[in-house]
Coordinates of C-alpha atoms in Angstrom, one line a residue:
M1 CA 70.9 43.7 151.3
S2 CA 69.6 40.2 149.3
A3 CA 71.7 37.3 148.0
P4 CA 72.1 37.9 144.7
E5 CA 69.6 35.4 141.8
Q6 CA 71.7 32.5 141.1
Q7 CA 71.6 32.4 137.4
V8 CA 70.1 28.8 136.6
C9 CA 71.5 27.4 133.1
Q10 CA 68.5 26.3 131.0
P11 CA 68.2 23.4 129.5
D12 CA 68.2 23.6 124.8
T13 CA 66.2 24.6 123.5
A14 CA 64.5 23.5 120.0
A15 CA 64.4 26.6 118.8
S16 CA 67.4 28.1 120.7
V17 CA 69.5 25.2 118.8
A18 CA 68.4 26.9 115.7
L19 CA 70.1 29.6 116.6
R20 CA 72.8 28.9 117.5
V21 CA 76.4 30.6 115.2
T22 CA 79.2 28.6 114.6
A23 CA 82.4 29.6 115.1
S24 CA 83.8 29.7 111.3
A25 CA 80.5 32.1 110.6
L26 CA 81.8 34.7 113.1
R27 CA 84.0 36.7 111.6
W28 CA 83.7 37.1 107.4
C29 CA 85.9 35.9 104.5
C30 CA 87.4 36.3 100.7
D31 CA 85.5 34.4 98.8
E32 CA 89.2 33.0 97.1
A33 CA 86.6 33.2 93.7
W34 CA 87.4 36.8 93.6
L35 CA 91.3 36.9 94.2
P36 CA 92.2 34.2 90.6
F37 CA 95.6 35.2 91.3
A38 CA 97.9 33.4 93.8
T39 CA 100.1 36.1 95.1
T40 CA 100.0 39.6 94.7
D41 CA 103.0 40.6 92.5
E42 CA 100.7 38.6 89.6
V43 CA 98.2 42.2 89.9
E44 CA 98.3 44.7 89.0
P45 CA 99.2 47.5 91.0
L46 CA 95.9 49.7 92.0
T47 CA 96.3 53.9 90.3
G48 CA 93.7 56.9 90.8
V49 CA 90.2 55.0 93.3
V50 CA 88.0 52.7 93.4
G51 CA 84.9 53.4 94.6
Q52 CA 84.6 56.8 95.4
D53 CA 82.8 58.0 92.0
D54 CA 80.5 60.8 93.2
A55 CA 83.6 62.4 95.4
I56 CA 85.5 61.7 92.1
E57 CA 82.9 63.4 89.8
A58 CA 82.4 66.2 92.1
L59 CA 85.9 67.4 91.7
R60 CA 85.5 66.8 88.5
F61 CA 83.6 69.8 88.4
G62 CA 85.2 71.8 91.3
L63 CA 88.4 71.7 89.4
E64 CA 86.7 72.8 85.5
V65 CA 85.0 74.7 86.1
S66 CA 85.2 78.0 86.7
G67 CA 83.7 80.7 88.2
P68 CA 83.8 82.6 91.3
G69 CA 83.4 81.3 94.5
Q70 CA 84.8 77.4 92.8
N71 CA 86.6 76.6 95.2
V72 CA 86.9 73.5 96.7
F73 CA 86.4 71.8 100.2
V74 CA 87.3 67.7 99.8
R75 CA 85.3 65.7 102.7
G76 CA 86.8 62.9 104.2
L77 CA 90.0 61.1 103.7
P78 CA 91.6 60.5 107.1
G79 CA 95.0 59.7 107.1
T80 CA 98.1 61.0 105.8
G81 CA 98.0 60.2 101.9
Q82 CA 95.7 62.5 101.1
F83 CA 97.5 65.1 100.1
A84 CA 99.3 63.1 97.7
L85 CA 95.9 61.6 96.7
V86 CA 94.0 65.1 95.6
R87 CA 97.6 65.5 93.8
A88 CA 97.0 62.5 92.0
L89 CA 93.0 62.8 90.5
I90 CA 94.1 66.3 89.9
E91 CA 97.2 65.4 87.2
D92 CA 95.0 61.7 86.1
I93 CA 91.8 64.7 85.4
R94 CA 94.2 67.4 83.8
P95 CA 92.2 70.2 83.5
T96 CA 92.8 73.3 81.8
C97 CA 93.7 76.8 83.6
P98 CA 94.5 79.4 82.2
L99 CA 98.2 80.3 81.1
V100 CA 98.9 83.3 83.6
D101 CA 101.4 86.4 83.1
D102 CA 104.8 86.5 85.0
R103 CA 105.2 88.7 87.5
C104 CA 108.3 91.2 89.0
Y105 CA 108.3 93.7 90.9
V106 CA 110.8 96.9 89.9
H107 CA 111.8 100.0 92.0
N108 CA 108.5 102.4 91.8
F109 CA 110.9 105.9 91.3
T110 CA 107.7 108.0 92.5
R111 CA 106.5 105.8 95.6
P112 CA 109.8 104.2 96.7
D113 CA 108.1 102.6 99.6
H114 CA 105.5 100.7 96.9
P115 CA 107.4 99.1 94.6
R116 CA 105.8 98.9 90.5
L117 CA 104.3 96.0 89.4
L118 CA 105.6 94.2 85.4
S119 CA 103.3 91.5 84.1
V120 CA 105.3 90.5 81.2
P121 CA 104.3 87.4 78.5
R122 CA 105.2 84.2 80.2
A123 CA 108.2 83.2 80.1
Q124 CA 109.8 86.0 79.7
G125 CA 110.8 87.4 83.1
L126 CA 113.3 86.1 83.2
I127 CA 114.5 87.4 79.9
L128 CA 113.2 91.0 81.1
S129 CA 115.0 90.5 84.3
R130 CA 119.4 89.5 81.7
R131 CA 118.1 93.2 79.5
I132 CA 118.0 94.7 82.4
D133 CA 121.4 93.7 83.5
E134 CA 122.9 94.1 80.1
L135 CA 121.6 97.9 80.1
I136 CA 122.5 98.1 84.3
A137 CA 126.0 96.9 83.2
F138 CA 126.4 99.1 80.4
V139 CA 125.5 102.2 83.2
Q140 CA 128.9 101.2 85.1
R141 CA 131.5 100.5 83.0
D142 CA 130.6 102.1 79.5
L143 CA 128.2 105.4 79.9
A144 CA 131.3 107.2 81.9
P145 CA 133.4 105.9 79.1
F146 CA 131.5 107.6 76.4
L147 CA 130.1 111.4 77.2
T148 CA 134.5 112.2 77.1
S149 CA 134.7 111.0 73.6
D150 CA 135.9 113.7 71.4
T151 CA 133.2 114.9 70.0
L152 CA 131.3 116.1 72.9
R153 CA 134.7 117.4 74.5
T154 CA 135.1 120.1 70.9
Q155 CA 130.7 120.5 71.9
R156 CA 132.0 121.3 75.5
A157 CA 135.1 124.1 74.6
A158 CA 132.6 125.9 71.7
L159 CA 130.8 126.4 75.2
D160 CA 133.6 127.6 77.4
D161 CA 134.4 129.7 74.3
R162 CA 130.5 131.2 74.1
L163 CA 131.2 131.6 78.4
Q164 CA 134.7 134.6 77.7
E165 CA 133.1 135.9 74.9
A166 CA 130.4 136.4 76.5
I167 CA 131.9 137.6 79.9
R168 CA 134.5 139.7 77.7
R169 CA 130.9 141.6 75.8
A170 CA 129.6 141.9 79.6
G171 CA 132.1 143.5 81.1
G172 CA 134.2 145.4 78.2
P173 CA 132.9 149.4 78.2
L174 CA 133.2 148.6 81.1
E175 CA 137.1 147.9 81.4
A176 CA 137.3 150.7 79.3
E177 CA 135.6 153.7 81.8
L178 CA 137.6 151.8 84.1
Q179 CA 140.8 152.1 81.9
A180 CA 141.0 155.6 81.1
N181 CA 140.5 156.2 85.1
N182 CA 143.6 154.5 86.3
L183 CA 141.4 151.7 87.9
A184 CA 141.7 147.7 86.9
L185 CA 138.6 145.3 88.0
I186 CA 141.1 143.0 89.8
P187 CA 140.0 139.1 91.3
L188 CA 141.8 138.7 94.3
Q189 CA 141.2 136.1 97.0
S190 CA 138.9 136.4 99.6
G191 CA 139.6 133.3 102.3
D192 CA 138.0 130.1 99.9
T193 CA 136.2 132.3 97.8
V194 CA 138.0 134.7 94.4
Q195 CA 136.0 138.3 94.8
P196 CA 136.6 141.0 92.2
T197 CA 138.4 144.3 92.9
L198 CA 139.1 147.7 92.0
L199 CA 142.6 149.0 92.3
P200 CA 144.7 151.3 91.5
V201 CA 147.1 151.8 88.9
M202 CA 149.8 153.6 88.8
D203 CA 153.0 153.3 86.9
G204 CA 150.4 150.7 83.8
Q205 CA 150.8 147.8 87.3
P206 CA 147.1 148.1 89.2
I207 CA 149.0 148.2 93.2
T208 CA 146.9 146.3 95.7
P209 CA 145.9 147.4 99.2
E210 CA 149.5 146.5 100.9
R211 CA 151.3 148.5 98.7
F212 CA 148.7 151.9 98.3
R213 CA 149.0 151.4 102.1
E214 CA 153.6 151.7 102.1
L215 CA 153.6 153.6 98.8
R216 CA 151.5 156.3 101.6
T217 CA 153.4 156.6 104.5
Q218 CA 156.8 156.8 102.0
G219 CA 154.4 160.3 100.7
S220 CA 154.8 159.6 97.0
I221 CA 149.8 159.4 97.8
D222 CA 148.9 162.3 99.5
D223 CA 145.9 162.8 101.5
A224 CA 144.0 164.2 98.1
M225 CA 146.1 161.9 95.9
A226 CA 144.3 158.8 98.6
D227 CA 140.1 161.1 98.2
R228 CA 140.8 161.3 94.5
I229 CA 140.8 157.3 93.6
Y230 CA 138.0 156.2 96.8
E231 CA 136.4 158.8 94.7
Q232 CA 136.4 156.9 92.4
I233 CA 136.4 153.9 92.8
N234 CA 133.3 155.1 94.8
V235 CA 132.2 155.9 92.0
F236 CA 132.0 152.3 89.9
R237 CA 132.5 150.4 92.6
Q238 CA 127.7 150.0 91.7
R239 CA 128.6 149.5 88.8
V240 CA 131.0 147.2 89.3
A241 CA 128.6 145.3 91.4
L242 CA 125.6 144.5 89.0
L243 CA 128.1 143.6 86.5
G244 CA 129.6 140.7 88.8
E245 CA 125.5 140.0 89.2
Q246 CA 125.4 140.0 85.5
I247 CA 129.3 137.5 84.9
A248 CA 127.0 135.0 87.1
Q249 CA 124.3 135.2 85.2
I250 CA 126.0 133.8 82.2
Q251 CA 128.6 131.6 83.9
L252 CA 124.5 129.9 85.6
E253 CA 123.6 129.9 82.1
H254 CA 126.6 128.4 81.0
R255 CA 126.5 125.6 83.2
T256 CA 122.9 124.9 82.3
H257 CA 124.0 124.3 78.8
V258 CA 127.2 122.5 79.8
Q259 CA 124.8 119.7 81.9
Q260 CA 121.4 119.2 79.1
L261 CA 124.4 119.7 76.8
Y262 CA 126.0 116.1 78.8
E263 CA 122.3 115.0 79.3
Q264 CA 121.3 115.8 76.0
E265 CA 123.6 112.9 74.2
A266 CA 123.6 110.7 77.9
R267 CA 119.7 110.1 77.3
R268 CA 120.5 109.8 73.5
I269 CA 123.0 106.9 74.4
L270 CA 120.9 105.4 76.7
Q271 CA 117.7 105.5 74.6
N272 CA 119.7 103.5 71.5
Q273 CA 120.5 100.4 74.7
V274 CA 116.9 100.4 75.0
R275 CA 115.6 100.8 72.1
Q276 CA 115.7 97.1 71.5
I277 CA 113.9 95.6 75.0
S278 CA 111.1 98.3 74.5
A279 CA 110.8 96.2 70.7
A280 CA 110.6 93.1 73.0
F281 CA 109.2 94.4 75.9
P282 CA 106.2 96.9 74.2
Q283 CA 103.7 96.8 77.7
A284 CA 102.7 100.1 78.6
T285 CA 104.4 99.6 82.1
V286 CA 106.5 98.4 81.1
T287 CA 108.2 101.5 78.7
Q288 CA 107.5 103.6 81.9
F289 CA 109.8 101.9 84.0
L290 CA 112.4 101.9 81.5
S291 CA 111.9 105.6 81.1
E292 CA 111.8 106.6 84.6
I293 CA 115.6 104.0 84.5
I294 CA 116.9 106.4 81.4
E295 CA 115.4 110.4 83.5
D296 CA 117.2 108.5 86.6
V297 CA 120.2 108.0 85.0
V298 CA 120.9 110.9 83.8
T299 CA 119.5 113.7 86.0
R300 CA 120.4 112.7 89.7
H301 CA 124.0 110.4 88.6
L302 CA 125.3 111.9 85.7
A303 CA 127.8 114.1 87.4
T304 CA 129.1 110.9 90.3
L305 CA 128.9 108.5 87.6
A306 CA 133.4 107.6 87.5
E307 CA 133.0 107.3 91.3
D308 CA 129.5 105.5 92.8
T309 CA 127.0 102.6 91.2
T310 CA 125.6 101.2 93.6
F311 CA 122.0 104.0 92.9
T312 CA 121.9 100.9 89.5
R313 CA 120.5 99.1 92.7
L314 CA 117.3 100.4 92.1
Y315 CA 116.5 99.5 88.1
R316 CA 117.3 95.6 89.3
V317 CA 113.7 93.3 88.3
N318 CA 113.0 90.6 90.9
V319 CA 111.0 88.1 89.0
V320 CA 108.3 86.5 92.1
L321 CA 106.5 84.8 89.4
P322 CA 108.5 83.2 86.6
H323 CA 107.3 80.3 84.7
G324 CA 109.0 77.9 81.9
S325 CA 108.0 77.9 78.7
D326 CA 106.3 74.2 78.7
E327 CA 105.6 74.9 82.7
P328 CA 102.1 72.0 83.0
C329 CA 99.8 73.8 85.5
P330 CA 100.9 74.7 88.9
V331 CA 99.9 72.5 91.6
V332 CA 100.6 73.7 95.1
I333 CA 100.8 71.4 98.2
E334 CA 101.3 74.1 101.2
S335 CA 101.8 71.9 104.4
A336 CA 102.1 74.6 106.3
P337 CA 99.9 77.9 105.2
T338 CA 101.3 79.7 107.8
M339 CA 99.7 84.0 107.1
I340 CA 103.4 84.4 105.5
N341 CA 103.5 81.2 103.7
L342 CA 100.7 82.0 101.6
L343 CA 100.9 85.8 101.1
G344 CA 104.1 85.7 101.0
L345 CA 107.8 87.9 102.3
I346 CA 109.4 90.5 102.4
E347 CA 112.4 90.8 103.3
R348 CA 114.6 92.8 105.9
E349 CA 118.3 94.1 106.2
W350 CA 119.9 95.0 109.1
L351 CA 122.0 98.0 108.4
T352 CA 125.6 99.3 110.8
G353 CA 123.3 101.2 113.1
G354 CA 120.8 99.6 114.2
T355 CA 118.6 101.1 111.0
V356 CA 116.8 98.6 109.0
R357 CA 116.5 97.9 104.8
S358 CA 114.1 96.7 102.1
D359 CA 113.2 97.0 98.5
H360 CA 112.4 96.2 96.2
L361 CA 114.3 92.7 95.8
M362 CA 113.7 91.2 98.3
I363 CA 110.1 90.9 97.9
R364 CA 108.9 86.8 97.9
A365 CA 105.9 84.7 96.1
G366 CA 103.7 82.9 98.3
A367 CA 102.1 79.9 97.8
L368 CA 98.9 81.7 97.2
L369 CA 101.1 84.0 94.1
R370 CA 102.8 80.7 93.4
A371 CA 99.9 78.1 93.1
D372 CA 98.5 81.3 90.1
G373 CA 96.7 80.0 87.2
G374 CA 96.4 76.4 88.7
F375 CA 95.8 74.9 92.0
L376 CA 96.4 74.9 96.3
I377 CA 96.4 72.7 98.2
L378 CA 95.7 73.1 102.2
E379 CA 94.7 70.8 105.1
A380 CA 92.0 73.1 106.8
R381 CA 92.8 72.7 110.0
D382 CA 96.7 73.6 109.5
V383 CA 95.2 76.3 108.3
L384 CA 92.4 78.2 110.8
A385 CA 95.7 76.8 113.8
E386 CA 97.5 79.5 111.8
P387 CA 97.4 83.6 113.2
G388 CA 95.8 85.6 110.8
A389 CA 96.2 82.7 108.0
W390 CA 91.9 81.6 107.6
K391 CA 91.5 86.0 107.3
V392 CA 94.5 86.7 104.5
L393 CA 93.2 83.6 102.7
V394 CA 89.4 84.9 103.0
R395 CA 90.4 87.2 102.1
A396 CA 92.5 86.9 98.5
L397 CA 89.3 84.4 97.5
R398 CA 87.1 86.3 98.5
S399 CA 89.4 90.5 96.5
G400 CA 91.1 87.5 93.3
R401 CA 94.0 90.6 94.8
L402 CA 97.1 89.0 97.2
E403 CA 98.5 91.7 98.9
I404 CA 101.7 90.9 99.8
M405 CA 102.5 92.3 103.6
P406 CA 99.6 94.2 103.6
A407 CA 99.8 97.2 105.7
E408 CA 97.7 96.4 109.1
L409 CA 100.5 93.4 109.6
A410 CA 103.3 96.3 109.4
G411 CA 103.2 96.6 113.5
A412 CA 104.5 92.7 114.1
F413 CA 107.2 93.5 112.0
A414 CA 109.9 96.2 112.9
G415 CA 112.0 98.9 110.2
P416 CA 110.1 100.6 107.7
M417 CA 107.1 99.6 105.7
L418 CA 106.7 98.2 101.8
T419 CA 104.2 97.9 100.7
P420 CA 104.0 96.3 96.6
E421 CA 101.3 96.6 93.4
P422 CA 99.0 94.0 94.4
I423 CA 99.2 91.3 92.0
D424 CA 95.4 89.4 90.3
I425 CA 95.0 85.9 90.8
K426 CA 93.3 83.4 89.5
V427 CA 93.9 80.4 92.5
K428 CA 91.7 77.6 93.0
V429 CA 92.1 76.2 96.3
I430 CA 91.1 73.1 97.0
L431 CA 90.9 72.5 101.2
L432 CA 90.7 69.2 102.6
G433 CA 88.5 68.5 105.8
D434 CA 87.1 67.0 108.4
P435 CA 82.7 66.2 108.6
G436 CA 82.8 68.3 111.9
L437 CA 85.3 71.3 110.5
Y438 CA 82.8 71.6 107.3
T439 CA 80.0 71.8 109.7
L440 CA 82.2 74.7 111.9
L441 CA 82.6 76.7 108.7
D442 CA 79.8 76.0 107.3
S443 CA 78.0 77.7 109.7
Q444 CA 80.3 80.2 111.6
D445 CA 81.8 81.9 108.4
P446 CA 80.1 84.3 106.0
D447 CA 82.6 83.3 103.6
F448 CA 82.5 79.9 103.1
A449 CA 79.4 78.8 101.5
Q450 CA 80.3 81.5 98.8
L451 CA 83.9 81.0 98.6
F452 CA 84.0 76.8 98.7
K453 CA 80.9 76.3 96.7
V454 CA 82.1 73.5 94.9
L455 CA 81.8 69.4 98.1
A456 CA 83.8 66.2 96.7
D457 CA 82.2 63.8 100.2
F458 CA 84.6 61.2 99.8
D459 CA 83.6 57.4 101.3
T460 CA 86.3 55.8 104.2
S461 CA 84.8 52.5 103.3
I462 CA 84.1 50.8 99.3
P463 CA 81.8 47.8 98.9
R464 CA 82.5 44.1 100.1
N465 CA 82.6 42.2 97.1
Q466 CA 84.1 41.3 94.7
E467 CA 85.7 43.9 93.0
G468 CA 86.2 46.7 96.4
A469 CA 88.6 42.6 97.0
Y470 CA 90.1 42.7 93.6
A471 CA 90.9 47.1 94.3
Y472 CA 92.0 46.6 97.3
A473 CA 94.8 43.6 96.4
G474 CA 95.3 46.1 93.6
H475 CA 96.4 48.1 96.5
L476 CA 98.1 46.4 99.1
A477 CA 100.3 45.5 95.0

């Protein structure tokens, strides 16, 4: 191996001297004339973003334009303050947004596992809930006493009198024939039931089977008399059976009339209670829900009102998306975009014995619903890192409908699965990500380009000039 060549220092030449750089020129120094202040205490703190005019214009366009697929991908903006920066830009731009209704879930009396959606005017959802709670309190405390009024008791007594008269009319002819043949139809206890029984009459008094046997034993009734009595009883037994069926039908009709009397009165009372609610909430879905409450009380729970009113839980309203009357356009930042945090949650209650229960009151809103009518800010990398989150986000944006815990996810959770009625939503998603992630989504997901049509490109540097230097000083301030 040959020895390494030795480098020989060459003497300076005119050319090398001309190219020589001084130590002070090896770094850039800001011209102090660009900073006309002594300390940053004299500088107005920086608000907004400097040097990103194109990106801000693109973001403004994406926020203000309406139409399918006009969601925004914000490319760039590395660092931890990107959510706050985008939110500040939205507040600065102040885009208009549609004022969406309040969203409520109520019990579905036809399909209990499919809670129904009520959409009521903005800021009216909690008012509706309170009005329904007042109706529930009336059912629990006041409805039963209303059904014991003097007027209702008088009408019930009239029905009872009609029953007795109908029974007398039905049994009168047969009773006369029995009396002519020294027989009587007497109700006798047989176990837990009372059976009408034909008995012979002697000396004006009906004789029980035990007394009849005693008289035969004593000889007071001979065999011929006994055979004659048995023959008479057999003759009338079929007619007595037919009379029993007729009386049973009369009693059934009586019970029906009594039930109709109480149902009619209860329905009238409840309709008076909901009349003001119907006037304040004329929506067809609310009217239907109120009618179903009345019918459920009247047809299923009237007889047990004094003992149990736990069924009234079914009538309560779950306001999953309330609004204030002057609430601004919603801007939701979801820093943990799991599938449940995006879609929402249906809670479950473990009961004695290991069974699980869910109902419409256990439905909770997710970020997509909370951002309805406004903006949802997400970090693209976080969404992609959560199992199933990207899929449900794309589905909601593509369909414009939100399914809280869709049916295909039921296998991951124990117990019965509710499938609430889907909600039509209007939400604009602002997705934050780096250039590599944008390229990946654009190339691998066919829905991405159709859903995120607006690209806001933020530079990672600003011009090194007087304006940029002063902006940096404002940032420090």
